[in-house]
Tab-separated table of C-alpha atoms and ligand atoms in Angstrom:
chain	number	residue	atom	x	y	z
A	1	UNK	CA	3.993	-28.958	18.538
A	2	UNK	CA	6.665	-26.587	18.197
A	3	UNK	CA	9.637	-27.565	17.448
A	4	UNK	CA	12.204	-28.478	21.009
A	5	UNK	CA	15.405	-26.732	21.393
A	6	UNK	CA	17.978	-27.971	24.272
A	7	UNK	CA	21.607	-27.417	24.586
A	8	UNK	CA	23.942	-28.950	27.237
A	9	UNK	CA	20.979	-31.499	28.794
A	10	UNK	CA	19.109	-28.296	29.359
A	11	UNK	CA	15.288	-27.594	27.618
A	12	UNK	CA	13.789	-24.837	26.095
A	13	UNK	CA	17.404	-23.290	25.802
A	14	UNK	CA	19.438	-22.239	22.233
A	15	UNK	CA	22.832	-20.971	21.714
A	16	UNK	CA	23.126	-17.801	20.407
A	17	UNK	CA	26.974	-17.790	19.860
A	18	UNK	CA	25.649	-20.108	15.898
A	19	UNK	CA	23.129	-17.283	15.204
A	20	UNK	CA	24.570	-14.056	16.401
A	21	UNK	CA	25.568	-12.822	12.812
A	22	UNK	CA	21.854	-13.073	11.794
A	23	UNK	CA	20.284	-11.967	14.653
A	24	UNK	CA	22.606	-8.721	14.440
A	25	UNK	CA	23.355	-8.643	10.417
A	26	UNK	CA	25.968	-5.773	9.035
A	27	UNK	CA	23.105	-3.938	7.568
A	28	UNK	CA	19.298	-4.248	7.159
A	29	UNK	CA	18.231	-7.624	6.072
A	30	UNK	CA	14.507	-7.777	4.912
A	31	UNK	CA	13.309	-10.851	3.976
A	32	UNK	CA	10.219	-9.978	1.398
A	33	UNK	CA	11.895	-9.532	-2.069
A	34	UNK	CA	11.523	-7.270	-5.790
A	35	UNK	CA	8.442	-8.352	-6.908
A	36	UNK	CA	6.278	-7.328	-9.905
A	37	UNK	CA	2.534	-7.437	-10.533
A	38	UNK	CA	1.801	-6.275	-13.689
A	39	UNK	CA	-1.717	-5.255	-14.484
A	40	UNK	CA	-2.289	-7.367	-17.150
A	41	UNK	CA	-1.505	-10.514	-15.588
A	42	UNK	CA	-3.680	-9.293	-12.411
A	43	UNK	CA	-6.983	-7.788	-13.694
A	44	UNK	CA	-7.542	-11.262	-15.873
A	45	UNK	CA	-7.287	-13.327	-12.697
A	46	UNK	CA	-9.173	-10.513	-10.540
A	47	UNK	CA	-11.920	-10.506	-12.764
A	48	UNK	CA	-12.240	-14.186	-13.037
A	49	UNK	CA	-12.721	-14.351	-8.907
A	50	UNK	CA	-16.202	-11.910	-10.062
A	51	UNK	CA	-17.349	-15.131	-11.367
A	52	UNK	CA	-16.384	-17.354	-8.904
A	53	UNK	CA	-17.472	-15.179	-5.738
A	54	UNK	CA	-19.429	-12.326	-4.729
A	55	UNK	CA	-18.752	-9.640	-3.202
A	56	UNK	CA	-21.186	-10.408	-0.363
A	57	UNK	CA	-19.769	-14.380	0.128
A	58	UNK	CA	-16.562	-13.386	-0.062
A	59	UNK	CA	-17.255	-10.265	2.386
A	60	UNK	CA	-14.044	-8.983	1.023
A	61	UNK	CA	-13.292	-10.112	-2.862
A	62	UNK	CA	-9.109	-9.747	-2.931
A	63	UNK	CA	-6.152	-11.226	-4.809
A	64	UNK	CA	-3.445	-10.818	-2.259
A	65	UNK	CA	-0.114	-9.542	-3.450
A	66	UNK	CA	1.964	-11.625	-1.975
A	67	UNK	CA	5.652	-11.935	-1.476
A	68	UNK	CA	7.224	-14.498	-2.820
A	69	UNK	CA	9.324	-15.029	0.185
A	70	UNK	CA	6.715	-15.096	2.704
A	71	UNK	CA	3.458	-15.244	1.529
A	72	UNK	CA	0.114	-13.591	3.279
A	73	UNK	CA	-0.206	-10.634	4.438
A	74	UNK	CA	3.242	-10.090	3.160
A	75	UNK	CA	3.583	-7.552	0.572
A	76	UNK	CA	6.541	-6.196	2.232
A	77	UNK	CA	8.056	-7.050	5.121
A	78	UNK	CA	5.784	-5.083	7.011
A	79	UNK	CA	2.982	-3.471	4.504
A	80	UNK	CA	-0.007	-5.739	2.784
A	81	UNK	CA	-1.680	-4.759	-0.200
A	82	UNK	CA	-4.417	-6.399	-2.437
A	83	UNK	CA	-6.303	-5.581	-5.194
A	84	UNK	CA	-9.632	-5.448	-4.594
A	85	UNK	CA	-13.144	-5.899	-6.894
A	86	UNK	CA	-16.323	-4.728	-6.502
A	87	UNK	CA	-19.021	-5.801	-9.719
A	88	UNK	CA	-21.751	-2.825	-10.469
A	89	UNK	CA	-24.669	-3.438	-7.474
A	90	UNK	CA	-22.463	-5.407	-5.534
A	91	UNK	CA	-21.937	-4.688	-1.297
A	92	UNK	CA	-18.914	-5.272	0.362
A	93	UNK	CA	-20.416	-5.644	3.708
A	94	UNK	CA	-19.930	-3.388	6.972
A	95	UNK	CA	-17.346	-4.078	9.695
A	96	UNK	CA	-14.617	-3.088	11.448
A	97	UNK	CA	-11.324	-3.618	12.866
A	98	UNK	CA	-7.965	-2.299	14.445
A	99	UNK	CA	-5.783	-2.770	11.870
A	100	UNK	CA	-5.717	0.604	9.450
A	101	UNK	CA	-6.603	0.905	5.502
A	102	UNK	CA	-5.548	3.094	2.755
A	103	UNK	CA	-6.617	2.518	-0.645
A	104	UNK	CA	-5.831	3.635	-3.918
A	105	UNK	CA	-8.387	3.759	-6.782
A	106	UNK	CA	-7.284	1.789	-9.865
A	107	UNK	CA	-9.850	1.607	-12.192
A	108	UNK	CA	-14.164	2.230	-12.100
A	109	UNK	CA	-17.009	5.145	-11.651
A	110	UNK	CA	-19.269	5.334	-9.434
A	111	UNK	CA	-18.295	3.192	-6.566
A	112	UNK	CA	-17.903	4.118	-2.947
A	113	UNK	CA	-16.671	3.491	0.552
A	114	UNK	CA	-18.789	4.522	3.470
A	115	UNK	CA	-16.585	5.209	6.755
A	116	UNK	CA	-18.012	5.527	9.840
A	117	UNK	CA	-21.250	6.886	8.261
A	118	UNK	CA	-19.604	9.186	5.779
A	119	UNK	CA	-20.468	8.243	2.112
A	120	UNK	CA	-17.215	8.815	0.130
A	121	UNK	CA	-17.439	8.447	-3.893
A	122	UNK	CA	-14.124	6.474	-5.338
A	123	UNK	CA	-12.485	8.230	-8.842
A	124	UNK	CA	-9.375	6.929	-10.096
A	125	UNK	CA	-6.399	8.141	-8.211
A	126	UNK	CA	-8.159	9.129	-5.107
A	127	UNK	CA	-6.823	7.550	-1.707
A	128	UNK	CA	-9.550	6.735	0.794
A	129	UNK	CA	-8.875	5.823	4.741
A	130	UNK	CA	-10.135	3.852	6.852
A	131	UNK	CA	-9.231	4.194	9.976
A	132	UNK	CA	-8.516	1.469	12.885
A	133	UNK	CA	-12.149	0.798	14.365
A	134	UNK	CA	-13.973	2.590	12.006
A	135	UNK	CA	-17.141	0.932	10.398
A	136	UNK	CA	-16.929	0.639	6.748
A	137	UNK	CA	-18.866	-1.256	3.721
A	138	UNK	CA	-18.143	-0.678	0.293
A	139	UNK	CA	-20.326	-0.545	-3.178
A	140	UNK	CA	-20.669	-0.096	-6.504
A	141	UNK	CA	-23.058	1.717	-8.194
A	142	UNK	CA	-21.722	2.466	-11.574
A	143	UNK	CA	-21.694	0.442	-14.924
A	144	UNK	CA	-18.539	-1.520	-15.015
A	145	UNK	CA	-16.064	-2.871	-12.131
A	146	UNK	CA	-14.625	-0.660	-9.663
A	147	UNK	CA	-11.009	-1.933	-8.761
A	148	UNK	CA	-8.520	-0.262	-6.307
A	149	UNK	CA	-5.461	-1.280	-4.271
A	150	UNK	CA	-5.755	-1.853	-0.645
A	151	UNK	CA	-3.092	-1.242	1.642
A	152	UNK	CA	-3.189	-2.496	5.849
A	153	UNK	CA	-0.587	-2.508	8.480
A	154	UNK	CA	-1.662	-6.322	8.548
A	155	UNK	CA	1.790	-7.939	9.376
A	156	UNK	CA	2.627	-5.780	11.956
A	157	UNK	CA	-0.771	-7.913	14.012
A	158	UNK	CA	2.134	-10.815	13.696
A	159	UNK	CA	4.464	-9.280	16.115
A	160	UNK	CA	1.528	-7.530	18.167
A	161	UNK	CA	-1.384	-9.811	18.160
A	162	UNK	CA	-3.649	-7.794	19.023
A	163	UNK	CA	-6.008	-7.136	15.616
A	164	UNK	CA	-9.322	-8.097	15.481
A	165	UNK	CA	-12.605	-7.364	14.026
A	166	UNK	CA	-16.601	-6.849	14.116
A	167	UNK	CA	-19.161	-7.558	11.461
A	168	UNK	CA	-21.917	-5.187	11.332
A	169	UNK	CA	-25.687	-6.243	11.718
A	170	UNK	CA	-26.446	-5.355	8.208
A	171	UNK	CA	-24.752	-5.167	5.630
A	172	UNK	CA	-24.551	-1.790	5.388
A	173	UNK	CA	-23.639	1.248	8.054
A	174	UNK	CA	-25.855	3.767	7.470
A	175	UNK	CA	-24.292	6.239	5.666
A	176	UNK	CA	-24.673	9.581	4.341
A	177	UNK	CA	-23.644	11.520	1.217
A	178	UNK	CA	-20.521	13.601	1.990
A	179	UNK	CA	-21.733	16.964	1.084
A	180	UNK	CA	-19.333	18.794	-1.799
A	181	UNK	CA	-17.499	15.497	-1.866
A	182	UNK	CA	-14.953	16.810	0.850
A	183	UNK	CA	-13.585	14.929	3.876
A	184	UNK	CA	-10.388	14.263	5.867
A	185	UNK	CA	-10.925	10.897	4.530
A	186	UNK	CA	-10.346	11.049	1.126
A	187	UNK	CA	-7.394	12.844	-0.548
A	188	UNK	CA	-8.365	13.350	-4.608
A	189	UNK	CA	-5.379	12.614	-6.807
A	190	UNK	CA	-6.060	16.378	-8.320
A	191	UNK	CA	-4.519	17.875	-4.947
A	192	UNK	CA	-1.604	15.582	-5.148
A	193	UNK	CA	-0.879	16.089	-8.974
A	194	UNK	CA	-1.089	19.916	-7.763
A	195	UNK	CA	1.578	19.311	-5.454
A	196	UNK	CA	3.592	17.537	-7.754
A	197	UNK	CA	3.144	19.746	-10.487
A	198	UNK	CA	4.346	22.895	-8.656
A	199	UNK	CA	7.764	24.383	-10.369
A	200	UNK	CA	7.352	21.736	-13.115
A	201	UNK	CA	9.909	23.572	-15.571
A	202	UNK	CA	11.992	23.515	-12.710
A	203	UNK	CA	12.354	19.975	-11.520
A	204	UNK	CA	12.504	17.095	-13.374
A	205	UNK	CA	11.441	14.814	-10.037
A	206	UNK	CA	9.185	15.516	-7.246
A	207	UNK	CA	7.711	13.837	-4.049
A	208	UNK	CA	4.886	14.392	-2.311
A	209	UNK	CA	3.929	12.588	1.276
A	210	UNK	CA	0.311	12.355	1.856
A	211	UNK	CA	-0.354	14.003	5.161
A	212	UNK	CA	-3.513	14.373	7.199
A	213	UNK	CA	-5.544	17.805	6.452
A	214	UNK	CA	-3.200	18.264	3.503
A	215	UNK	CA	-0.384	20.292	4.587
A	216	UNK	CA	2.971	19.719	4.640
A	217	UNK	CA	2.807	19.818	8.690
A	218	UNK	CA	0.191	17.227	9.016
A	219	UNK	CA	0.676	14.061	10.499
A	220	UNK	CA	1.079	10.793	8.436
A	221	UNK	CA	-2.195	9.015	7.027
A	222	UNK	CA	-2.171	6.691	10.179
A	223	UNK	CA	0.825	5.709	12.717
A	224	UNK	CA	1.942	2.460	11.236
A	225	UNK	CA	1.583	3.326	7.559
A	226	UNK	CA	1.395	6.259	5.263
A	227	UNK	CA	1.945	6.814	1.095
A	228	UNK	CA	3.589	8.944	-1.007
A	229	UNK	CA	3.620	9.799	-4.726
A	230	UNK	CA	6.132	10.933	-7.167
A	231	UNK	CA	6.491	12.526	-10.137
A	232	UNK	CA	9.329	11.850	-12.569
A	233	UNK	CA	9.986	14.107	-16.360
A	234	UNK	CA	9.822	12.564	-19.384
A	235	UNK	CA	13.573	10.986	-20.876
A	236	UNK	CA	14.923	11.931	-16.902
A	237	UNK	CA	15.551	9.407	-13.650
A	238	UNK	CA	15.063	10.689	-9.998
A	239	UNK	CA	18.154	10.786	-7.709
A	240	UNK	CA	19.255	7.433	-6.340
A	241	UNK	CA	17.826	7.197	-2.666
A	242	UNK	CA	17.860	4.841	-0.142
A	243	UNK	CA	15.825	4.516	3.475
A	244	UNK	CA	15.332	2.084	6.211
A	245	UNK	CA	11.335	2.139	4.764
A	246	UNK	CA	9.587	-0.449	2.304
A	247	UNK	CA	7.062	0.489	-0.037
A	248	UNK	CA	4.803	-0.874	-2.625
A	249	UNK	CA	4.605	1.008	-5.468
A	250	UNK	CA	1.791	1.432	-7.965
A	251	UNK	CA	2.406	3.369	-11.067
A	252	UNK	CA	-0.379	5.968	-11.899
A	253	UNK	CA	0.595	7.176	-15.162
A	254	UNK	CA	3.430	6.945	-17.266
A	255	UNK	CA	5.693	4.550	-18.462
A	256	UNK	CA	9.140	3.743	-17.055
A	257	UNK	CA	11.474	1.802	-15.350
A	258	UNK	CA	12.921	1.679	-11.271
A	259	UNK	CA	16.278	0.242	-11.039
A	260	UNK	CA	16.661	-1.189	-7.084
A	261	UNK	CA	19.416	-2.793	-5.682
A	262	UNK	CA	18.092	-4.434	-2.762
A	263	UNK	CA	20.222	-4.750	0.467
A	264	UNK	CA	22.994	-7.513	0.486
A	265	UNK	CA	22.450	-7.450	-3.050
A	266	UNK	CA	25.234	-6.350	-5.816
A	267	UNK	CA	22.703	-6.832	-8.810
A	268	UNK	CA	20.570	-3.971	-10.295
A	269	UNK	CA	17.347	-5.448	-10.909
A	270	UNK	CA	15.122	-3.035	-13.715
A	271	UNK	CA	11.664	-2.769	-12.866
A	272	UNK	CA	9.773	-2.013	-16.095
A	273	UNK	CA	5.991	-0.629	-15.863
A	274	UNK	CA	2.949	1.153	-16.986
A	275	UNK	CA	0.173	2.816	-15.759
A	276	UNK	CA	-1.434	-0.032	-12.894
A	277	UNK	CA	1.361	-1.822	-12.468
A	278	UNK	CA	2.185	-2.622	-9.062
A	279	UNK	CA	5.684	-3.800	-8.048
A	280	UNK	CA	7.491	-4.050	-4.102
A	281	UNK	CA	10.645	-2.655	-2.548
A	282	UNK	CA	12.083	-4.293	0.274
A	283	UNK	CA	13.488	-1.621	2.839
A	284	UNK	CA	17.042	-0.407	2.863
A	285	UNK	CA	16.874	-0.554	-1.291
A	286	UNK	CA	18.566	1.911	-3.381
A	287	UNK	CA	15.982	2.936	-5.562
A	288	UNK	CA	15.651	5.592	-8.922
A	289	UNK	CA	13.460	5.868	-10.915
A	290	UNK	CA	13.273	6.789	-14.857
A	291	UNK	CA	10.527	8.129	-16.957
A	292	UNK	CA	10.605	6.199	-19.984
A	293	UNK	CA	8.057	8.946	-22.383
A	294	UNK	CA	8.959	10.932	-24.949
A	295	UNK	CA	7.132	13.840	-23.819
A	296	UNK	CA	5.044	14.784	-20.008
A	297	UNK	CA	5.241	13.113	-16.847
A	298	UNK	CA	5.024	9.781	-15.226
A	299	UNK	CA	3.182	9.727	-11.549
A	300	UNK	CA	4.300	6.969	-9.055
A	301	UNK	CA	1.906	6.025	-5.875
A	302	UNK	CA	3.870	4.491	-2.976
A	303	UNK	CA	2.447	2.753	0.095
A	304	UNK	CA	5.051	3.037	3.028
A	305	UNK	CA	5.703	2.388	6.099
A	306	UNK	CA	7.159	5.672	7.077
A	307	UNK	CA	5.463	5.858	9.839
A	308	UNK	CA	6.402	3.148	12.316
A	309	UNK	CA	9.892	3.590	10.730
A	310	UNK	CA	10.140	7.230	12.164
A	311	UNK	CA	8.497	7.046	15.185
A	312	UNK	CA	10.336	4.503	16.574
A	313	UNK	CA	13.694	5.898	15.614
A	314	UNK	CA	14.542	4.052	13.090
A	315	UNK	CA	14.733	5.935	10.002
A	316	UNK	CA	17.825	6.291	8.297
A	317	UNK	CA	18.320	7.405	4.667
A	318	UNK	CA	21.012	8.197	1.739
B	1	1HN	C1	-10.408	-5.514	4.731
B	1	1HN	O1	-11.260	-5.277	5.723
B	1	1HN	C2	-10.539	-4.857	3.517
B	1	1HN	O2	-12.303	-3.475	4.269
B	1	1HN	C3	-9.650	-5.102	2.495
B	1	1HN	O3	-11.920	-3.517	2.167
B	1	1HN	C4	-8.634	-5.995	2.653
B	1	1HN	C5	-7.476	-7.600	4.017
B	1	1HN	C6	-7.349	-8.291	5.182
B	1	1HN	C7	-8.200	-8.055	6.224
B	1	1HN	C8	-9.201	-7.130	6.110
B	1	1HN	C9	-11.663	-3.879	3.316
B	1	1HN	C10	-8.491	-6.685	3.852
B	1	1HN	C11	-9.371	-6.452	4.908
């Protein structure tokens, strides 16, 4: 039973006047925290679960990054992610539901995601969407594990409960071959790294934000939540910045170091990682980040949740 509240002889009633201040804080107050998955530590426990599960029982075979703080589906206050495993001739089976995927391919050949009947091949880097109520089953038809980071507007279902989902009949939606490999559904890492690449001698840090089509008009990869990536020059560190968004960052390539200072907070924390290293910032951090190398470029993926933060007037950025 929940727990009763009564004031004054009264039921079901609660003074606000003892919880004002944290209802209405002086400035942003997240609740999810820093927090770092390193690779290493992740693919060891990620590839153990191959042997414990299949892809088929499990229907979807995740480790859940979750924040300390709050636990599942909290990667953020208000973005999930997961890394995800699929063994060579393994089926993730078909369904569907409202809440919206993006993923990010981590590691693996050969594997695929079929959405809504189109057939779409996974390579490292790529970023593959699923739309809310689309079908979609994945596989894996190469030699060695395909492994990619999932990211779903699953905690906003907490404050509008209104997710839910179908299993397909079979376990797979028939699906066909996208032809050339091209589809609004899949953005190739090669067109970001393009992106991010242009006037390279001229600036040490650049951001790209994935839109749909490609353009820089387009609208963001779904309405709750979107990604960007960033690009940051050997031995230099990005501007600090600062925005009402959270994101869960995944490091590409590289080697380096973020320094956030999370809201509230007066302590730096230093955020060291390497290519496949995953690692959350609350929203409202101030955030830079440094390219550790010697020579080239480092390449940051971000999940955000740009998205609902704009749309409902509520971004705000320094
Ligand atoms: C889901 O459907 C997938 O389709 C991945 O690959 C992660 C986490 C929670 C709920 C549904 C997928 C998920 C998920």
């Amino acid at each position: 039973m929940a727990s009763k509240s009564s004031w004054g002889g009264c039921n079901d009633v609660s003074p606000l006047w003892t919880v004002l201040n944290k209802m209405v804080p002086p400035r942003p107050n997240p609740t999810s925290i820093v927090t770092t998955w390193p690779y290493d530590s992740v693919r060891p426990a990620l590839i153990e679960s191959g042997s414990t599960v299949s892809a088929e029982e499990a229907e979807r075979r995740v480790l859940m990054l979750t924040n300390p703080t709050l636990g599942a589906p909290y990667t953020t206050d208000t973005i999930y992610a997961g890394l995800q495993l699929i063994l060579p001739g393994e089926t993730a089976p078909a369904h569907r539901h409202v809440a919206f995927a993006l993923r990010f391919i981590v590691e693996g050949t050969d594997g695929f995601t079929a959405v809504d009947g189109q057939k779409l091949m996974m390579e490292r880097g790529d970023v593959i969407l699923t739309p809310s109520w689309t079908w979609h089953d994945h596989g894996n038809e190469g030699p060695a594990p395909m492994i990619w980071l999932d990211g779903l507007d699953l905690p906003v279902y907490r404050f509008l409960p209104v997710n839910f989902a179908e299993n397909y009949a079979h376990p797979r939606f028939p699906s066909e071959l996208v032809k050339g490999g091209k589809s609004p559904l899949k953005i190739p890492w090669a067109t970001v790294q393009q992106e991010l690449d242009a006037n390279l001698e001229d600036r040490s840090y650049a951001r790209y934000d994935y839109r749909l089509g490609g353009g820089s008009d387009g609208a963001h990869l779904s309405r709750t939540i979107s990604a960007q990536a960033e690009r940051i020059t050997a031995g230099t560190a990005s501007e600090t910045s600062q925005e009402t968004c959270s994101f869960v960052y995944h490091a590409y390539e590289g080697e380096g170091y973020s320094t956030v200072i999370a809201p509230g907070g007066e302590e730096e924390q230093v955020i060291k990682w390497k290519a496949r290293d995953t690692f959350s910032v609350p929203a409202w951090s101030s955030i830079s980040h440094t390219c550790t190398l010697q020579s080239g470029q480092a390449y940051l993926f971000a999940i955000n949740d740009r998205p609902m933060v704009e749309s409902l007037g509520l971004m705000r950025r320094n």
